[in-house]
């Protein structure tokens, strides 16, 4: 029997509330499905940990996480305790960068039982493949002078290597899905990095003659996500553009509380990390109504990455069945608690 060792970091706020039930769901799935088990190592790294220790994780934190098959992260951040730039760069982004998690994958689809804010969602089902290590979120830049003469410079960094690998990943994913790739660009306004991106798209596309390729400026593409989301399959985007588009994807699903994400390491040197898109939601902490779907769907992505696709499909089917039957938390206009949703999903798993 395969044993998967998972580094669990619940993080802050509702992350600590949805994580225990999600692990219970994964253990139930492993027991019912058979063939594998999970071994969890729990790490209490969070904003509260920072207040006590002066750091978001200990010096050997990355070394400890590197021993696992995957990292399962909850929500990170509580600006009332620690500024976001400290909490994110001290934990989430630190893991992404140090573990060379160069690809971010964020699916969005119309889920049964959830009312999309769109008048005609038309059964949309697409995946955003986001470059996760450079682009607009580079650390290159700085500020000089003060007062009215102050200048802030932020340098976007696009490398051939980084751009090619995210595009290859996106094209390979399109091959497994419906065979269409949309490239997010803004070459009519960003005159160096985006023409470079467009040119690299064309070069990589030559190796995928069966994939339908289109290019769309980010402003128009954002509008198309609202007006015709069902026309998209795989969307390849830079760090900033992918970040923006994935939040639109979560919004048209009906709640950011259901949106999952994966940070993928391609070279096998370090584990990949899986995290829900939602934040720590301090306004609902302790009320027992946090939506666990985002964390559970993230678990489904982790299962796929580990090679357990059949079990992953079982899990998403159980989630969809529960939603279709109206068992939903208040963010989805339901009245179920976090525990209610977890219990129902476990029941469906045992019945599949």
PDB file of N, CA, C and O in Angstrom, residues 45-91:
ATOM      1  N   UNK A  45       2.533  27.074  11.504  1.00  0.00           N
ATOM      2  CA  UNK A  45       3.097  28.335  11.046  1.00  0.00           C
ATOM      3  C   UNK A  45       1.992  29.263  10.572  1.00  0.00           C
ATOM      4  O   UNK A  45       1.182  28.916   9.705  1.00  0.00           O
ATOM      5  N   UNK A  46       1.969  30.460  11.135  1.00  0.00           N
ATOM      6  CA  UNK A  46       0.852  31.374  10.911  1.00  0.00           C
ATOM      7  C   UNK A  46       1.239  32.756  11.417  1.00  0.00           C
ATOM      8  O   UNK A  46       2.365  32.975  11.891  1.00  0.00           O
ATOM      9  N   UNK A  47       0.294  33.684  11.349  1.00  0.00           N
ATOM     10  CA  UNK A  47       0.549  35.024  11.884  1.00  0.00           C
ATOM     11  C   UNK A  47       0.698  34.985  13.407  1.00  0.00           C
ATOM     12  O   UNK A  47       1.498  35.738  13.980  1.00  0.00           O
ATOM     13  N   UNK A  48      -0.052  34.141  14.058  1.00  0.00           N
ATOM     14  CA  UNK A  48       0.106  34.001  15.510  1.00  0.00           C
ATOM     15  C   UNK A  48       1.478  33.424  15.837  1.00  0.00           C
ATOM     16  O   UNK A  48       2.102  33.811  16.829  1.00  0.00           O
ATOM     17  N   UNK A  49       1.952  32.492  15.024  1.00  0.00           N
ATOM     18  CA  UNK A  49       3.302  31.960  15.198  1.00  0.00           C
ATOM     19  C   UNK A  49       4.323  33.080  15.049  1.00  0.00           C
ATOM     20  O   UNK A  49       5.309  33.151  15.797  1.00  0.00           O
ATOM     21  N   UNK A  50       4.081  33.985  14.098  1.00  0.00           N
ATOM     22  CA  UNK A  50       4.996  35.108  13.882  1.00  0.00           C
ATOM     23  C   UNK A  50       5.065  36.011  15.111  1.00  0.00           C
ATOM     24  O   UNK A  50       6.152  36.459  15.506  1.00  0.00           O
ATOM     25  N   UNK A  51       3.910  36.282  15.712  1.00  0.00           N
ATOM     26  CA  UNK A  51       3.900  37.146  16.891  1.00  0.00           C
ATOM     27  C   UNK A  51       4.708  36.538  18.034  1.00  0.00           C
ATOM     28  O   UNK A  51       5.327  37.255  18.828  1.00  0.00           O
ATOM     29  N   UNK A  52       4.720  35.227  18.097  1.00  0.00           N
ATOM     30  CA  UNK A  52       5.433  34.548  19.178  1.00  0.00           C
ATOM     31  C   UNK A  52       6.913  34.359  18.873  1.00  0.00           C
ATOM     32  O   UNK A  52       7.757  34.445  19.778  1.00  0.00           O
ATOM     33  N   UNK A  53       7.232  34.134  17.583  1.00  0.00           N
ATOM     34  CA  UNK A  53       8.609  33.756  17.234  1.00  0.00           C
ATOM     35  C   UNK A  53       9.340  34.781  16.367  1.00  0.00           C
ATOM     36  O   UNK A  53      10.544  34.630  16.131  1.00  0.00           O
ATOM     37  N   UNK A  54       8.625  35.784  15.855  1.00  0.00           N
ATOM     38  CA  UNK A  54       9.271  36.783  15.018  1.00  0.00           C
ATOM     39  C   UNK A  54       9.571  36.323  13.610  1.00  0.00           C
ATOM     40  O   UNK A  54      10.329  36.970  12.878  1.00  0.00           O
ATOM     41  N   UNK A  55       8.970  35.229  13.192  1.00  0.00           N
ATOM     42  CA  UNK A  55       9.145  34.692  11.846  1.00  0.00           C
ATOM     43  C   UNK A  55       7.942  33.826  11.501  1.00  0.00           C
ATOM     44  O   UNK A  55       7.292  33.270  12.388  1.00  0.00           O
ATOM     45  N   UNK A  56       7.628  33.738  10.202  1.00  0.00           N
ATOM     46  CA  UNK A  56       6.455  32.975   9.779  1.00  0.00           C
ATOM     47  C   UNK A  56       6.709  31.460   9.821  1.00  0.00           C
ATOM     48  O   UNK A  56       5.774  30.675   9.942  1.00  0.00           O
ATOM     49  N   UNK A  57       7.958  31.074   9.714  1.00  0.00           N
ATOM     50  CA  UNK A  57       8.335  29.667   9.852  1.00  0.00           C
ATOM     51  C   UNK A  57       9.745  29.613  10.409  1.00  0.00           C
ATOM     52  O   UNK A  57      10.514  30.567  10.244  1.00  0.00           O
ATOM     53  N   UNK A  58      10.132  28.525  11.044  1.00  0.00           N
ATOM     54  CA  UNK A  58      11.492  28.426  11.584  1.00  0.00           C
ATOM     55  C   UNK A  58      12.524  28.302  10.476  1.00  0.00           C
ATOM     56  O   UNK A  58      12.188  28.039   9.313  1.00  0.00           O
ATOM     57  N   UNK A  59      13.799  28.475  10.850  1.00  0.00           N
ATOM     58  CA  UNK A  59      14.868  28.440   9.862  1.00  0.00           C
ATOM     59  C   UNK A  59      14.919  27.121   9.099  1.00  0.00           C
ATOM     60  O   UNK A  59      15.290  27.085   7.927  1.00  0.00           O
ATOM     61  N   UNK A  60      14.565  26.041   9.765  1.00  0.00           N
ATOM     62  CA  UNK A  60      14.605  24.742   9.097  1.00  0.00           C
ATOM     63  C   UNK A  60      13.245  24.351   8.509  1.00  0.00           C
ATOM     64  O   UNK A  60      13.030  23.197   8.150  1.00  0.00           O
ATOM     65  N   UNK A  61      12.340  25.317   8.404  1.00  0.00           N
ATOM     66  CA  UNK A  61      10.995  25.019   7.916  1.00  0.00           C
ATOM     67  C   UNK A  61      10.969  24.418   6.526  1.00  0.00           C
ATOM     68  O   UNK A  61      10.304  23.410   6.275  1.00  0.00           O
ATOM     69  N   UNK A  62      11.706  25.016   5.605  1.00  0.00           N
ATOM     70  CA  UNK A  62      11.719  24.500   4.245  1.00  0.00           C
ATOM     71  C   UNK A  62      12.347  23.115   4.177  1.00  0.00           C
ATOM     72  O   UNK A  62      11.893  22.243   3.426  1.00  0.00           O
ATOM     73  N   UNK A  63      13.378  22.904   4.967  1.00  0.00           N
ATOM     74  CA  UNK A  63      14.006  21.584   5.004  1.00  0.00           C
ATOM     75  C   UNK A  63      13.017  20.531   5.480  1.00  0.00           C
ATOM     76  O   UNK A  63      12.954  19.421   4.932  1.00  0.00           O
ATOM     77  N   UNK A  64      12.229  20.866   6.466  1.00  0.00           N
ATOM     78  CA  UNK A  64      11.234  19.920   6.980  1.00  0.00           C
ATOM     79  C   UNK A  64      10.138  19.646   5.944  1.00  0.00           C
ATOM     80  O   UNK A  64       9.747  18.492   5.726  1.00  0.00           O
ATOM     81  N   UNK A  65       9.684  20.693   5.283  1.00  0.00           N
ATOM     82  CA  UNK A  65       8.655  20.508   4.261  1.00  0.00           C
ATOM     83  C   UNK A  65       9.172  19.715   3.065  1.00  0.00           C
ATOM     84  O   UNK A  65       8.421  18.984   2.416  1.00  0.00           O
ATOM     85  N   UNK A  66      10.464  19.847   2.775  1.00  0.00           N
ATOM     86  CA  UNK A  66      11.036  19.186   1.604  1.00  0.00           C
ATOM     87  C   UNK A  66      11.001  17.667   1.710  1.00  0.00           C
ATOM     88  O   UNK A  66      11.167  16.968   0.706  1.00  0.00           O
ATOM     89  N   UNK A  67      10.778  17.148   2.912  1.00  0.00           N
ATOM     90  CA  UNK A  67      10.771  15.701   3.118  1.00  0.00           C
ATOM     91  C   UNK A  67       9.444  15.060   2.734  1.00  0.00           C
ATOM     92  O   UNK A  67       9.313  13.835   2.749  1.00  0.00           O
ATOM     93  N   UNK A  68       8.458  15.867   2.390  1.00  0.00           N
ATOM     94  CA  UNK A  68       7.109  15.356   2.129  1.00  0.00           C
ATOM     95  C   UNK A  68       6.838  15.184   0.637  1.00  0.00           C
ATOM     96  O   UNK A  68       7.509  15.773  -0.209  1.00  0.00           O
ATOM     97  N   UNK A  69       5.820  14.391   0.335  1.00  0.00           N
ATOM     98  CA  UNK A  69       5.394  14.207  -1.048  1.00  0.00           C
ATOM     99  C   UNK A  69       4.638  15.419  -1.578  1.00  0.00           C
ATOM    100  O   UNK A  69       4.596  15.661  -2.790  1.00  0.00           O
ATOM    101  N   UNK A  70       4.011  16.176  -0.681  1.00  0.00           N
ATOM    102  CA  UNK A  70       3.287  17.383  -1.073  1.00  0.00           C
ATOM    103  C   UNK A  70       3.088  18.248   0.161  1.00  0.00           C
ATOM    104  O   UNK A  70       3.140  17.766   1.300  1.00  0.00           O
ATOM    105  N   UNK A  71       2.855  19.533  -0.080  1.00  0.00           N
ATOM    106  CA  UNK A  71       2.523  20.471   0.986  1.00  0.00           C
ATOM    107  C   UNK A  71       1.059  20.860   0.819  1.00  0.00           C
ATOM    108  O   UNK A  71       0.638  21.258  -0.275  1.00  0.00           O
ATOM    109  N   UNK A  72       0.290  20.736   1.897  1.00  0.00           N
ATOM    110  CA  UNK A  72      -1.139  21.057   1.876  1.00  0.00           C
ATOM    111  C   UNK A  72      -1.347  22.277   2.761  1.00  0.00           C
ATOM    112  O   UNK A  72      -1.246  22.198   3.988  1.00  0.00           O
ATOM    113  N   UNK A  73      -1.609  23.406   2.111  1.00  0.00           N
ATOM    114  CA  UNK A  73      -1.656  24.692   2.801  1.00  0.00           C
ATOM    115  C   UNK A  73      -3.094  25.175   2.966  1.00  0.00           C
ATOM    116  O   UNK A  73      -3.940  24.955   2.081  1.00  0.00           O
ATOM    117  N   UNK A  74      -3.358  25.838   4.083  1.00  0.00           N
ATOM    118  CA  UNK A  74      -4.654  26.469   4.287  1.00  0.00           C
ATOM    119  C   UNK A  74      -4.596  27.927   3.872  1.00  0.00           C
ATOM    120  O   UNK A  74      -3.928  28.291   2.905  1.00  0.00           O
ATOM    121  N   UNK A  75      -5.267  28.788   4.607  1.00  0.00           N
ATOM    122  CA  UNK A  75      -5.256  30.221   4.304  1.00  0.00           C
ATOM    123  C   UNK A  75      -4.137  30.906   5.081  1.00  0.00           C
ATOM    124  O   UNK A  75      -3.912  30.595   6.252  1.00  0.00           O
ATOM    125  N   UNK A  76      -3.454  31.849   4.439  1.00  0.00           N
ATOM    126  CA  UNK A  76      -2.354  32.553   5.090  1.00  0.00           C
ATOM    127  C   UNK A  76      -2.675  34.039   5.152  1.00  0.00           C
ATOM    128  O   UNK A  76      -3.055  34.639   4.149  1.00  0.00           O
ATOM    129  N   UNK A  77      -2.526  34.631   6.323  1.00  0.00           N
ATOM    130  CA  UNK A  77      -2.655  36.068   6.441  1.00  0.00           C
ATOM    131  C   UNK A  77      -3.670  36.521   7.473  1.00  0.00           C
ATOM    132  O   UNK A  77      -4.745  35.937   7.600  1.00  0.00           O
ATOM    133  N   UNK A  78      -3.303  37.531   8.213  1.00  0.00           N
ATOM    134  CA  UNK A  78      -4.203  38.238   9.122  1.00  0.00           C
ATOM    135  C   UNK A  78      -3.617  39.636   9.312  1.00  0.00           C
ATOM    136  O   UNK A  78      -2.785  39.849  10.186  1.00  0.00           O
ATOM    137  N   UNK A  79      -4.035  40.579   8.456  1.00  0.00           N
ATOM    138  CA  UNK A  79      -3.412  41.906   8.479  1.00  0.00           C
ATOM    139  C   UNK A  79      -3.587  42.656   9.796  1.00  0.00           C
ATOM    140  O   UNK A  79      -2.849  43.606  10.065  1.00  0.00           O
ATOM    141  N   UNK A  80      -4.525  42.226  10.632  1.00  0.00           N
ATOM    142  CA  UNK A  80      -4.667  42.857  11.940  1.00  0.00           C
ATOM    143  C   UNK A  80      -3.514  42.465  12.872  1.00  0.00           C
ATOM    144  O   UNK A  80      -3.238  43.163  13.840  1.00  0.00           O
ATOM    145  N   UNK A  81      -2.870  41.351  12.566  1.00  0.00           N
ATOM    146  CA  UNK A  81      -1.760  40.887  13.379  1.00  0.00           C
ATOM    147  C   UNK A  81      -0.409  41.135  12.718  1.00  0.00           C
ATOM    148  O   UNK A  81       0.543  41.578  13.374  1.00  0.00           O
ATOM    149  N   UNK A  82      -0.334  40.845  11.427  1.00  0.00           N
ATOM    150  CA  UNK A  82       0.927  40.933  10.689  1.00  0.00           C
ATOM    151  C   UNK A  82       0.642  41.515   9.304  1.00  0.00           C
ATOM    152  O   UNK A  82      -0.286  41.051   8.629  1.00  0.00           O
ATOM    153  N   UNK A  83       1.401  42.509   8.842  1.00  0.00           N
ATOM    154  CA  UNK A  83       1.196  43.034   7.484  1.00  0.00           C
ATOM    155  C   UNK A  83       1.286  41.928   6.439  1.00  0.00           C
ATOM    156  O   UNK A  83       2.096  41.005   6.555  1.00  0.00           O
ATOM    157  N   UNK A  84       0.434  42.032   5.419  1.00  0.00           N
ATOM    158  CA  UNK A  84       0.362  40.976   4.410  1.00  0.00           C
ATOM    159  C   UNK A  84       1.699  40.718   3.723  1.00  0.00           C
ATOM    160  O   UNK A  84       2.020  39.563   3.398  1.00  0.00           O
ATOM    161  N   UNK A  85       2.473  41.769   3.485  1.00  0.00           N
ATOM    162  CA  UNK A  85       3.731  41.546   2.765  1.00  0.00           C
ATOM    163  C   UNK A  85       4.711  40.722   3.597  1.00  0.00           C
ATOM    164  O   UNK A  85       5.586  40.043   3.056  1.00  0.00           O
ATOM    165  N   UNK A  86       4.542  40.739   4.917  1.00  0.00           N
ATOM    166  CA  UNK A  86       5.390  39.913   5.781  1.00  0.00           C
ATOM    167  C   UNK A  86       4.878  38.481   5.829  1.00  0.00           C
ATOM    168  O   UNK A  86       5.638  37.519   5.675  1.00  0.00           O
ATOM    169  N   UNK A  87       3.568  38.324   6.015  1.00  0.00           N
ATOM    170  CA  UNK A  87       3.017  36.969   6.136  1.00  0.00           C
ATOM    171  C   UNK A  87       3.132  36.191   4.834  1.00  0.00           C
ATOM    172  O   UNK A  87       3.518  35.015   4.826  1.00  0.00           O
ATOM    173  N   UNK A  88       2.842  36.838   3.710  1.00  0.00           N
ATOM    174  CA  UNK A  88       2.880  36.131   2.429  1.00  0.00           C
ATOM    175  C   UNK A  88       4.305  35.826   1.993  1.00  0.00           C
ATOM    176  O   UNK A  88       4.623  34.705   1.600  1.00  0.00           O
ATOM    177  N   UNK A  89       5.186  36.805   2.084  1.00  0.00           N
ATOM    178  CA  UNK A  89       6.564  36.582   1.645  1.00  0.00           C
ATOM    179  C   UNK A  89       7.347  35.737   2.637  1.00  0.00           C
ATOM    180  O   UNK A  89       8.373  35.139   2.294  1.00  0.00           O
ATOM    181  N   UNK A  90       6.834  35.641   3.867  1.00  0.00           N
ATOM    182  CA  UNK A  90       7.520  34.823   4.856  1.00  0.00           C
ATOM    183  C   UNK A  90       7.081  33.382   4.870  1.00  0.00           C
ATOM    184  O   UNK A  90       7.738  32.532   5.490  1.00  0.00           O
ATOM    185  N   UNK A  91       5.984  33.073   4.169  1.00  0.00           N
ATOM    186  CA  UNK A  91       5.483  31.697   4.191  1.00  0.00           C
ATOM    187  C   UNK A  91       5.067  31.247   2.792  1.00  0.00           C
ATOM    188  O   UNK A  91       5.793  30.494   2.138  1.00  0.00           O
TER     189      UNK A  91
END
